[in-house]
């Protein structure tokens, strides 16, 4: 039973990346390359991609992976990118994808919440829990880590 | 400035839907129809869709909308569906899409977190905040609403 329940568990990183390079996050081609590479770094298999201009200057994109999805929506005029990386199953490491993507965006700082999804207590009533932190990529430190069971 | 800052704000609903109808959430065609309809109900413009079988019996799908994205990953064997509805901008109502989609999935209960993304205090350092609740769709009530600033 424990193995079956584990199959529903996923790790979903919600990221607000600030201080990004506007030339990078304003380019549909570069953002697509970064997210596909992030999927590969996580060890995920890419099934489909969809990237387009997010008016006025941003990029909106989704990479559907075998283990869930990676998506972004960017606002170069504010040097801001919203990023989601959600993976299920074993053999994938979404945190590596997060670190790669925010670094490739040129982000100075990130506000990150990691949501553990699809948890149950054996009763098939599913819930999620989360932990939040700020990450200063220049210092490579995590601070103000805050855990909460939602 | 306030108008510009507002442009980055998005509403992202993270939903664990339990007790879903396995025939519905196990059908690629039906799940696709539900999510496209949910996008329409939210008032969002559909840009791209990608749906496929999520082994062994589930469905994995993303609808890219002009205002961000809607996605799902389902496990019919546990009557469980993980759902994300993320919209930016005015003129869209993501909560309507959430209510429609979980009802169409036949969910008995849902654990929901609404994340407000892309918030800043005028310094272009972006963060998110969230509020979590349980929703019993049969009773149409929200309970245990819990607010937290992440």
mmCIF file of C-alpha atoms in Angstrom:
data_model
loop_
_atom_site.group_PDB
_atom_site.id
_atom_site.type_symbol
_atom_site.label_atom_id
_atom_site.label_comp_id
_atom_site.label_asym_id
_atom_site.label_seq_id
_atom_site.Cartn_x
_atom_site.Cartn_y
_atom_site.Cartn_z
ATOM 1 C CA UNK A 1 0.000 0.000 0.000
ATOM 2 C CA UNK A 2 2.787 2.416 0.885
ATOM 3 C CA UNK A 3 4.316 1.999 -2.554
ATOM 4 C CA UNK A 4 0.995 2.748 -4.258
ATOM 5 C CA UNK A 5 0.358 5.830 -2.161
ATOM 6 C CA UNK A 6 3.845 7.066 -2.928
ATOM 7 C CA UNK A 7 2.971 7.093 -6.637
ATOM 8 C CA UNK A 8 0.738 10.130 -6.173
ATOM 9 C CA UNK A 9 3.317 12.211 -4.323
ATOM 10 C CA UNK A 10 4.805 15.088 -6.288
ATOM 11 C CA UNK A 11 7.157 17.952 -5.573
ATOM 12 C CA UNK A 12 6.001 21.316 -6.893
ATOM 13 C CA UNK A 13 8.310 24.347 -6.673
ATOM 14 C CA UNK A 14 6.598 27.738 -6.925
ATOM 15 C CA UNK A 15 9.216 30.393 -7.652
ATOM 16 C CA UNK A 16 9.138 34.180 -7.976
ATOM 17 C CA UNK A 17 12.505 35.047 -9.537
ATOM 18 C CA UNK A 18 13.516 38.718 -9.182
ATOM 19 C CA UNK A 19 16.310 40.762 -10.750
ATOM 20 C CA UNK A 20 16.407 38.578 -13.872
ATOM 21 C CA UNK A 21 18.226 39.548 -17.065
ATOM 22 C CA UNK A 22 15.524 41.156 -19.246
ATOM 23 C CA UNK A 23 17.276 40.153 -22.484
ATOM 24 C CA UNK A 24 17.142 36.521 -21.451
ATOM 25 C CA UNK A 25 13.622 36.329 -20.021
ATOM 26 C CA UNK A 26 12.315 38.459 -22.890
ATOM 27 C CA UNK A 27 13.505 35.993 -25.538
ATOM 28 C CA UNK A 28 11.056 33.197 -26.407
ATOM 29 C CA UNK A 29 13.904 31.124 -27.848
ATOM 30 C CA UNK A 30 16.190 31.474 -24.834
ATOM 31 C CA UNK A 31 13.459 30.835 -22.266
ATOM 32 C CA UNK A 32 12.429 27.705 -24.176
ATOM 33 C CA UNK A 33 16.033 26.476 -24.262
ATOM 34 C CA UNK A 34 16.389 27.083 -20.521
ATOM 35 C CA UNK A 35 13.224 25.225 -19.540
ATOM 36 C CA UNK A 36 13.946 22.256 -21.803
ATOM 37 C CA UNK A 37 17.455 22.095 -20.373
ATOM 38 C CA UNK A 38 16.005 22.349 -16.844
ATOM 39 C CA UNK A 39 13.787 19.345 -17.576
ATOM 40 C CA UNK A 40 16.814 17.385 -18.757
ATOM 41 C CA UNK A 41 18.812 18.379 -15.672
ATOM 42 C CA UNK A 42 15.947 17.188 -13.461
ATOM 43 C CA UNK A 43 16.131 13.839 -15.240
ATOM 44 C CA UNK A 44 12.658 14.228 -16.752
ATOM 45 C CA UNK A 45 11.537 13.109 -20.185
ATOM 46 C CA UNK A 46 10.110 15.923 -22.368
ATOM 47 C CA UNK A 47 6.762 15.085 -23.979
ATOM 48 C CA UNK A 48 5.582 18.420 -25.377
ATOM 49 C CA UNK A 49 6.552 22.088 -25.389
ATOM 50 C CA UNK A 50 4.563 25.253 -25.973
ATOM 51 C CA UNK A 51 6.211 28.689 -25.871
ATOM 52 C CA UNK A 52 4.941 32.031 -27.078
ATOM 53 C CA UNK A 53 5.151 35.770 -26.622
ATOM 54 C CA UNK A 54 3.378 36.895 -23.426
ATOM 55 C CA UNK A 55 2.349 40.472 -24.232
ATOM 56 C CA UNK A 56 3.791 42.999 -24.102
ATOM 57 C CA UNK A 57 7.388 41.755 -23.767
ATOM 58 C CA UNK A 58 7.300 38.502 -21.825
ATOM 59 C CA UNK A 59 7.369 34.812 -22.546
ATOM 60 C CA UNK A 60 4.767 32.218 -21.594
ATOM 61 C CA UNK A 61 5.821 28.609 -21.808
ATOM 62 C CA UNK A 62 5.101 25.089 -20.660
ATOM 63 C CA UNK A 63 7.177 21.937 -20.937
ATOM 64 C CA UNK A 64 5.051 18.829 -20.389
ATOM 65 C CA UNK A 65 7.295 16.144 -18.957
ATOM 66 C CA UNK A 66 6.589 12.491 -18.288
ATOM 67 C CA UNK A 67 6.639 13.318 -14.587
ATOM 68 C CA UNK A 68 4.316 16.401 -14.718
ATOM 69 C CA UNK A 69 5.253 19.895 -16.009
ATOM 70 C CA UNK A 70 7.534 22.914 -15.943
ATOM 71 C CA UNK A 71 6.131 26.341 -16.781
ATOM 72 C CA UNK A 72 7.062 29.994 -16.766
ATOM 73 C CA UNK A 73 5.559 33.410 -17.371
ATOM 74 C CA UNK A 74 7.966 36.349 -17.538
ATOM 75 C CA UNK A 75 7.817 40.147 -17.255
ATOM 76 C CA UNK A 76 11.181 41.482 -18.536
ATOM 77 C CA UNK A 77 10.105 45.066 -17.800
ATOM 78 C CA UNK A 78 10.159 44.142 -14.092
ATOM 79 C CA UNK A 79 13.030 41.653 -14.388
ATOM 80 C CA UNK A 80 10.520 39.141 -12.970
ATOM 81 C CA UNK A 81 9.781 35.547 -13.870
ATOM 82 C CA UNK A 82 7.162 33.256 -12.304
ATOM 83 C CA UNK A 83 8.357 29.675 -12.500
ATOM 84 C CA UNK A 84 6.726 26.315 -11.672
ATOM 85 C CA UNK A 85 8.500 22.992 -11.594
ATOM 86 C CA UNK A 86 6.327 20.025 -10.654
ATOM 87 C CA UNK A 87 7.563 16.452 -10.813
ATOM 88 C CA UNK A 88 6.231 13.112 -9.625
ATOM 89 C CA UNK A 89 7.960 9.806 -9.197
ATOM 90 C CA UNK A 90 11.422 8.661 -8.452
ATOM 91 C CA UNK A 91 14.544 9.301 -10.490
ATOM 92 C CA UNK A 92 13.853 13.018 -10.964
ATOM 93 C CA UNK A 93 15.364 15.914 -9.047
ATOM 94 C CA UNK A 94 13.251 19.062 -9.494
ATOM 95 C CA UNK A 95 15.461 21.141 -7.195
ATOM 96 C CA UNK A 96 18.317 20.843 -9.688
ATOM 97 C CA UNK A 97 15.972 22.221 -12.364
ATOM 98 C CA UNK A 98 14.979 25.144 -10.145
ATOM 99 C CA UNK A 99 18.586 26.058 -9.376
ATOM 100 C CA UNK A 100 19.553 25.830 -13.026
ATOM 101 C CA UNK A 101 16.578 27.829 -14.321
ATOM 102 C CA UNK A 102 16.779 30.759 -11.906
ATOM 103 C CA UNK A 103 20.520 30.974 -12.449
ATOM 104 C CA UNK A 104 20.027 30.901 -16.241
ATOM 105 C CA UNK A 105 17.388 33.651 -15.926
ATOM 106 C CA UNK A 106 20.092 35.734 -14.230
ATOM 107 C CA UNK A 107 17.922 36.083 -11.109
ATOM 108 C CA UNK A 108 19.404 37.912 -8.138
ATOM 109 C CA UNK A 109 16.950 36.525 -5.586
ATOM 110 C CA UNK A 110 14.086 34.061 -5.516
ATOM 111 C CA UNK A 111 11.120 33.515 -3.264
ATOM 112 C CA UNK A 112 10.446 29.782 -3.297
ATOM 113 C CA UNK A 113 7.702 27.567 -1.936
ATOM 114 C CA UNK A 114 8.071 23.817 -2.266
ATOM 115 C CA UNK A 115 4.710 22.087 -2.144
ATOM 116 C CA UNK A 116 4.571 18.352 -1.534
ATOM 117 C CA UNK A 117 1.405 17.258 -3.322
ATOM 118 C CA UNK A 118 -0.721 14.122 -3.394
ATOM 119 C CA UNK A 119 -0.104 13.134 0.223
ATOM 120 C CA UNK A 120 -2.669 11.045 2.063
ATOM 121 C CA UNK A 121 -2.811 9.193 5.320
ATOM 122 C CA UNK A 122 -4.087 5.956 3.807
ATOM 123 C CA UNK A 123 -7.638 7.265 3.391
ATOM 124 C CA UNK A 124 -7.267 8.573 -0.205
ATOM 125 C CA UNK A 125 -8.171 12.076 0.973
ATOM 126 C CA UNK A 126 -5.273 13.968 -0.570
ATOM 127 C CA UNK A 127 -3.643 17.142 0.655
ATOM 128 C CA UNK A 128 -0.435 19.124 0.272
ATOM 129 C CA UNK A 129 2.121 20.634 2.615
ATOM 130 C CA UNK A 130 4.627 23.395 1.969
ATOM 131 C CA UNK A 131 7.886 24.976 2.985
ATOM 132 C CA UNK A 132 8.917 28.500 1.940
ATOM 133 C CA UNK A 133 12.242 30.292 1.774
ATOM 134 C CA UNK A 134 14.147 33.158 0.201
ATOM 135 C CA UNK A 135 17.171 32.278 -1.855
ATOM 136 C CA UNK A 136 19.898 34.754 -2.604
ATOM 137 C CA UNK A 137 21.573 33.149 -5.558
ATOM 138 C CA UNK A 138 24.627 35.339 -5.390
ATOM 139 C CA UNK A 139 25.368 34.079 -1.890
ATOM 140 C CA UNK A 140 24.016 30.581 -2.569
ATOM 141 C CA UNK A 141 22.325 30.524 0.796
ATOM 142 C CA UNK A 142 18.823 29.732 1.912
ATOM 143 C CA UNK A 143 17.387 31.804 4.695
ATOM 144 C CA UNK A 144 14.141 32.356 6.546
ATOM 145 C CA UNK A 145 13.064 28.803 5.874
ATOM 146 C CA UNK A 146 9.526 28.412 7.097
ATOM 147 C CA UNK A 147 7.655 25.175 7.242
ATOM 148 C CA UNK A 148 3.923 24.804 7.324
ATOM 149 C CA UNK A 149 1.507 22.005 6.815
ATOM 150 C CA UNK A 150 -1.325 23.413 4.758
ATOM 151 C CA UNK B 1 3.288 52.641 -10.778
ATOM 152 C CA UNK B 2 0.483 50.789 -9.066
ATOM 153 C CA UNK B 3 -1.007 49.870 -12.425
ATOM 154 C CA UNK B 4 2.325 48.500 -13.646
ATOM 155 C CA UNK B 5 2.930 46.497 -10.503
ATOM 156 C CA UNK B 6 -0.557 45.076 -10.748
ATOM 157 C CA UNK B 7 0.321 43.606 -14.140
ATOM 158 C CA UNK B 8 2.537 40.983 -12.526
ATOM 159 C CA UNK B 9 -0.037 39.796 -9.991
ATOM 160 C CA UNK B 10 -1.515 36.386 -10.653
ATOM 161 C CA UNK B 11 -3.863 34.028 -8.855
ATOM 162 C CA UNK B 12 -2.728 30.426 -8.737
ATOM 163 C CA UNK B 13 -5.011 27.724 -7.327
ATOM 164 C CA UNK B 14 -3.297 24.512 -6.237
ATOM 165 C CA UNK B 15 -5.920 21.786 -5.834
ATOM 166 C CA UNK B 16 -5.833 18.182 -4.637
ATOM 167 C CA UNK B 17 -9.217 16.772 -5.711
ATOM 168 C CA UNK B 18 -10.213 13.535 -3.916
ATOM 169 C CA UNK B 19 -13.001 11.030 -4.540
ATOM 170 C CA UNK B 20 -13.126 11.816 -8.267
ATOM 171 C CA UNK B 21 -14.956 9.661 -10.810
ATOM 172 C CA UNK B 22 -12.270 7.325 -12.195
ATOM 173 C CA UNK B 23 -14.041 6.962 -15.556
ATOM 174 C CA UNK B 24 -13.913 10.718 -16.037
ATOM 175 C CA UNK B 25 -10.387 11.448 -14.814
ATOM 176 C CA UNK B 26 -9.091 8.362 -16.625
ATOM 177 C CA UNK B 27 -10.292 9.588 -20.019
ATOM 178 C CA UNK B 28 -7.852 11.788 -21.934
ATOM 179 C CA UNK B 29 -10.707 13.148 -24.069
ATOM 180 C CA UNK B 30 -12.976 14.017 -21.131
ATOM 181 C CA UNK B 31 -10.240 15.611 -19.050
ATOM 182 C CA UNK B 32 -9.218 17.728 -22.047
ATOM 183 C CA UNK B 33 -12.824 18.827 -22.592
ATOM 184 C CA UNK B 34 -13.158 19.752 -18.911
ATOM 185 C CA UNK B 35 -10.001 21.830 -18.771
ATOM 186 C CA UNK B 36 -10.724 23.659 -22.011
ATOM 187 C CA UNK B 37 -14.232 24.392 -20.747
ATOM 188 C CA UNK B 38 -12.768 25.540 -17.412
ATOM 189 C CA UNK B 39 -10.556 28.004 -19.286
ATOM 190 C CA UNK B 40 -13.600 29.356 -21.125
ATOM 191 C CA UNK B 41 -15.571 29.655 -17.883
ATOM 192 C CA UNK B 42 -12.699 31.614 -16.339
ATOM 193 C CA UNK B 43 -12.898 33.998 -19.289
ATOM 194 C CA UNK B 44 -9.441 33.045 -20.558
ATOM 195 C CA UNK B 45 -8.334 32.715 -24.157
ATOM 196 C CA UNK B 46 -6.914 29.274 -25.050
ATOM 197 C CA UNK B 47 -3.581 29.392 -26.874
ATOM 198 C CA UNK B 48 -2.394 25.787 -26.855
ATOM 199 C CA UNK B 49 -3.357 22.409 -25.424
ATOM 200 C CA UNK B 50 -1.371 19.263 -24.716
ATOM 201 C CA UNK B 51 -3.013 16.155 -23.248
ATOM 202 C CA UNK B 52 -1.758 12.606 -23.051
ATOM 203 C CA UNK B 53 -1.945 9.349 -21.140
ATOM 204 C CA UNK B 54 -0.171 9.581 -17.784
ATOM 205 C CA UNK B 55 0.850 5.979 -17.113
ATOM 206 C CA UNK B 56 -0.565 3.727 -15.990
ATOM 207 C CA UNK B 57 -4.174 4.989 -16.155
ATOM 208 C CA UNK B 58 -4.073 8.729 -15.661
ATOM 209 C CA UNK B 59 -4.139 11.845 -17.772
ATOM 210 C CA UNK B 60 -1.531 14.604 -17.937
ATOM 211 C CA UNK B 61 -2.597 17.826 -19.559
ATOM 212 C CA UNK B 62 -1.886 21.515 -19.910
ATOM 213 C CA UNK B 63 -3.961 24.315 -21.391
ATOM 214 C CA UNK B 64 -1.845 27.374 -22.110
ATOM 215 C CA UNK B 65 -4.068 30.407 -21.845
ATOM 216 C CA UNK B 66 -3.373 34.025 -22.682
ATOM 217 C CA UNK B 67 -3.389 34.714 -18.949
ATOM 218 C CA UNK B 68 -1.069 31.821 -17.869
ATOM 219 C CA UNK B 69 -2.021 28.112 -17.672
ATOM 220 C CA UNK B 70 -4.290 25.367 -16.415
ATOM 221 C CA UNK B 71 -2.895 21.889 -15.839
ATOM 222 C CA UNK B 72 -3.823 18.548 -14.378
ATOM 223 C CA UNK B 73 -2.307 15.163 -13.593
ATOM 224 C CA UNK B 74 -4.713 12.408 -12.569
ATOM 225 C CA UNK B 75 -4.564 9.019 -10.819
ATOM 226 C CA UNK B 76 -7.927 7.308 -11.433
ATOM 227 C CA UNK B 77 -6.830 4.303 -9.358
ATOM 228 C CA UNK B 78 -6.871 6.623 -6.305
ATOM 229 C CA UNK B 79 -9.754 8.799 -7.549
ATOM 230 C CA UNK B 80 -7.235 11.658 -7.251
ATOM 231 C CA UNK B 81 -6.511 14.608 -9.503
ATOM 232 C CA UNK B 82 -3.881 17.314 -8.989
ATOM 233 C CA UNK B 83 -5.081 20.539 -10.582
ATOM 234 C CA UNK B 84 -3.452 23.939 -11.153
ATOM 235 C CA UNK B 85 -5.234 27.027 -12.382
ATOM 236 C CA UNK B 86 -3.060 30.116 -12.708
ATOM 237 C CA UNK B 87 -4.310 33.342 -14.243
ATOM 238 C CA UNK B 88 -2.982 36.877 -14.480
ATOM 239 C CA UNK B 89 -4.701 40.080 -15.365
ATOM 240 C CA UNK B 90 -8.175 41.425 -15.098
ATOM 241 C CA UNK B 91 -11.292 40.038 -16.712
ATOM 242 C CA UNK B 92 -10.598 36.440 -15.709
ATOM 243 C CA UNK B 93 -12.090 34.543 -12.785
ATOM 244 C CA UNK B 94 -9.981 31.464 -11.977
ATOM 245 C CA UNK B 95 -12.157 30.471 -9.025
ATOM 246 C CA UNK B 96 -15.032 29.757 -11.420
ATOM 247 C CA UNK B 97 -12.721 27.433 -13.343
ATOM 248 C CA UNK B 98 -11.695 25.629 -10.146
ATOM 249 C CA UNK B 99 -15.303 25.092 -9.068
ATOM 250 C CA UNK B 100 -16.293 23.871 -12.512
ATOM 251 C CA UNK B 101 -13.316 21.513 -12.929
ATOM 252 C CA UNK B 102 -13.500 19.772 -9.546
ATOM 253 C CA UNK B 103 -17.240 19.356 -9.935
ATOM 254 C CA UNK B 104 -16.765 17.943 -13.452
ATOM 255 C CA UNK B 105 -14.121 15.538 -12.094
ATOM 256 C CA UNK B 106 -16.817 14.302 -9.698
ATOM 257 C CA UNK B 107 -14.630 15.202 -6.700
ATOM 258 C CA UNK B 108 -16.099 14.691 -3.249
ATOM 259 C CA UNK B 109 -13.642 16.974 -1.469
ATOM 260 C CA UNK B 110 -10.787 19.270 -2.401
ATOM 261 C CA UNK B 111 -7.801 20.655 -0.556
ATOM 262 C CA UNK B 112 -7.127 24.075 -2.074
ATOM 263 C CA UNK B 113 -4.375 26.641 -1.716
ATOM 264 C CA UNK B 114 -4.752 29.963 -3.493
ATOM 265 C CA UNK B 115 -1.398 31.587 -4.090
ATOM 266 C CA UNK B 116 -1.244 35.256 -5.004
ATOM 267 C CA UNK B 117 1.903 35.558 -7.084
ATOM 268 C CA UNK B 118 4.032 38.388 -8.403
ATOM 269 C CA UNK B 119 3.427 40.732 -5.468
ATOM 270 C CA UNK B 120 6.011 43.373 -4.633
ATOM 271 C CA UNK B 121 6.191 46.373 -2.363
ATOM 272 C CA UNK B 122 7.449 48.745 -5.046
ATOM 273 C CA UNK B 123 10.995 47.371 -4.936
ATOM 274 C CA UNK B 124 10.596 44.745 -7.719
ATOM 275 C CA UNK B 125 11.503 41.997 -5.255
ATOM 276 C CA UNK B 126 8.594 39.653 -5.903
ATOM 277 C CA UNK B 127 6.972 37.216 -3.515
ATOM 278 C CA UNK B 128 3.766 35.254 -3.051
ATOM 279 C CA UNK B 129 1.219 34.800 -0.297
ATOM 280 C CA UNK B 130 -1.285 32.012 0.210
ATOM 281 C CA UNK B 131 -4.539 30.975 1.775
ATOM 282 C CA UNK B 132 -5.567 27.329 2.227
ATOM 283 C CA UNK B 133 -8.886 25.612 2.796
ATOM 284 C CA UNK B 134 -10.795 22.369 2.508
ATOM 285 C CA UNK B 135 -13.828 22.363 0.284
ATOM 286 C CA UNK B 136 -16.562 19.796 0.586
ATOM 287 C CA UNK B 137 -18.280 20.094 -2.735
ATOM 288 C CA UNK B 138 -21.305 18.138 -1.682
ATOM 289 C CA UNK B 139 -22.050 20.683 1.025
ATOM 290 C CA UNK B 140 -20.764 23.626 -1.010
ATOM 291 C CA UNK B 141 -19.039 25.051 2.033
ATOM 292 C CA UNK B 142 -15.542 26.170 2.742
ATOM 293 C CA UNK B 143 -14.114 25.360 6.111
ATOM 294 C CA UNK B 144 -10.866 25.588 8.048
ATOM 295 C CA UNK B 145 -9.775 28.568 5.989
ATOM 296 C CA UNK B 146 -6.231 29.383 6.924
ATOM 297 C CA UNK B 147 -4.343 32.438 5.775
ATOM 298 C CA UNK B 148 -0.619 32.794 5.687
ATOM 299 C CA UNK B 149 1.836 35.170 4.109
ATOM 300 C CA UNK B 150 4.658 33.086 2.758
#
